[in-house]
Coordinates of C-alpha atoms in Angstrom, one line a residue:
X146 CA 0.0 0.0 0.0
X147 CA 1.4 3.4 -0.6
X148 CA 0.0 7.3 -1.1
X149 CA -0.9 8.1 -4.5
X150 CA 0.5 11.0 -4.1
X151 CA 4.0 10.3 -3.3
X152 CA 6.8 9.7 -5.2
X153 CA 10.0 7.3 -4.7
X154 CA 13.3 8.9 -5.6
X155 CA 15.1 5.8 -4.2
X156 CA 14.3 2.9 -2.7
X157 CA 17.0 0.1 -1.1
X158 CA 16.1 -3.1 1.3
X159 CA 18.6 -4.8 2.9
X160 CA 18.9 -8.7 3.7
X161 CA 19.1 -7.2 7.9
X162 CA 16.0 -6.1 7.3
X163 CA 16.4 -2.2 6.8
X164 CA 14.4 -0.8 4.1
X165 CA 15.2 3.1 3.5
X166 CA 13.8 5.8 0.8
X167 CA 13.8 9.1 -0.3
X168 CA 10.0 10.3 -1.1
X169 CA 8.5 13.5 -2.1
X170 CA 4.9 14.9 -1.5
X171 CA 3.2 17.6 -2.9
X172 CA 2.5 19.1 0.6
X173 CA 2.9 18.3 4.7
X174 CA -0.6 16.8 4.8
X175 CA 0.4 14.4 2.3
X176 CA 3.7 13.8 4.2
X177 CA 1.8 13.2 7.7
X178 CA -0.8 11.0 5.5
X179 CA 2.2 8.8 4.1
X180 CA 3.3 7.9 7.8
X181 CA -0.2 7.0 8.6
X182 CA 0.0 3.6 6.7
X183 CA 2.8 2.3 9.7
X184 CA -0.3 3.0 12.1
X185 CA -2.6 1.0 10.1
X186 CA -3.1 -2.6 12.1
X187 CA -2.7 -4.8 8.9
X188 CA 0.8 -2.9 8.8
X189 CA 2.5 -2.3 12.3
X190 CA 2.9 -5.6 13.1
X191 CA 5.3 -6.0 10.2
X192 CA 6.9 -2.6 10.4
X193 CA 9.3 -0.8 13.4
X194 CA 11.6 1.6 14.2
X195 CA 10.0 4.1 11.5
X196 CA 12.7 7.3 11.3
X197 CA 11.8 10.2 9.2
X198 CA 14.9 12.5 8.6
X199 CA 16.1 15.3 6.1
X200 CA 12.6 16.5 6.1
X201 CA 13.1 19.8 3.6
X202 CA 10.6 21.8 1.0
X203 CA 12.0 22.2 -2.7
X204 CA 11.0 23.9 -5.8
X205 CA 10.6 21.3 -8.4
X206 CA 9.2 23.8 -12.1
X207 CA 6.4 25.5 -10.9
X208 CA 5.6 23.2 -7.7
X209 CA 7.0 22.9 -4.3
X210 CA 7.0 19.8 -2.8
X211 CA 7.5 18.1 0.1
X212 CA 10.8 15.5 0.7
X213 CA 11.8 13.2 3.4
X214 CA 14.3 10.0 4.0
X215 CA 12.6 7.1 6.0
X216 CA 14.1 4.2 7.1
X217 CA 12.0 1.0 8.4
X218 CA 12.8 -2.1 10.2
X219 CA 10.6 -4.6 8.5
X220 CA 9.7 -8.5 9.0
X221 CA 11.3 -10.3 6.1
X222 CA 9.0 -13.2 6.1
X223 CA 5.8 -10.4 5.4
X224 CA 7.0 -9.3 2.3
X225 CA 9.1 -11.8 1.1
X226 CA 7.3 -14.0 -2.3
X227 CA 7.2 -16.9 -4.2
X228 CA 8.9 -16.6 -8.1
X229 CA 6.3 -15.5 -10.4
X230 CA 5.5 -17.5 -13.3
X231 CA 6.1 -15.5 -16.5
X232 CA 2.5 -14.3 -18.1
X233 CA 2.4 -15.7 -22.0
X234 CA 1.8 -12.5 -24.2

């Protein structure tokens, strides 16, 4: 689940179990709605030590939005998945 809203401008997991990203958001409701989803119960059993840092406006064209780094603790086992089979096209 993620914001529509939000953008990923990096995105890394580690096999420890440290995911970390750099987002943007066109605003700081946006930004406080994106850290609602670790409050959500289907999600904060799965996710921990949730630290938002760098948290800065910038001027992107004609918009100012919102970026932030976060880095998450999460349970390997939730979002790990079995191979996909390839769909024929």
């Amino acid at each position: 689940i993620s914001l529509q809203s939000a953008s990923y401008l990096s995105f890394s997991a580690d096999a420890r179990g440290t995911a970390r990203m750099s987002v943007s958001v066109p605003s700081y409701a946006e930004f406080d709605k994106f850290l609602q989803v670790f409050d959500l119960p289907q999600f904060n059993n799965h996710f921990s030590q949730v630290t938002v840092s760098s948290v800065e406006k910038y001027q992107q064209g004609d918009s100012q939005l919102i970026r932030f780094d976060v880095a998450v603790t999460y349970d390997k086992a939730f979002l790990s998945t079995k191979s996909a089979t390839p769909t024929p096209q």
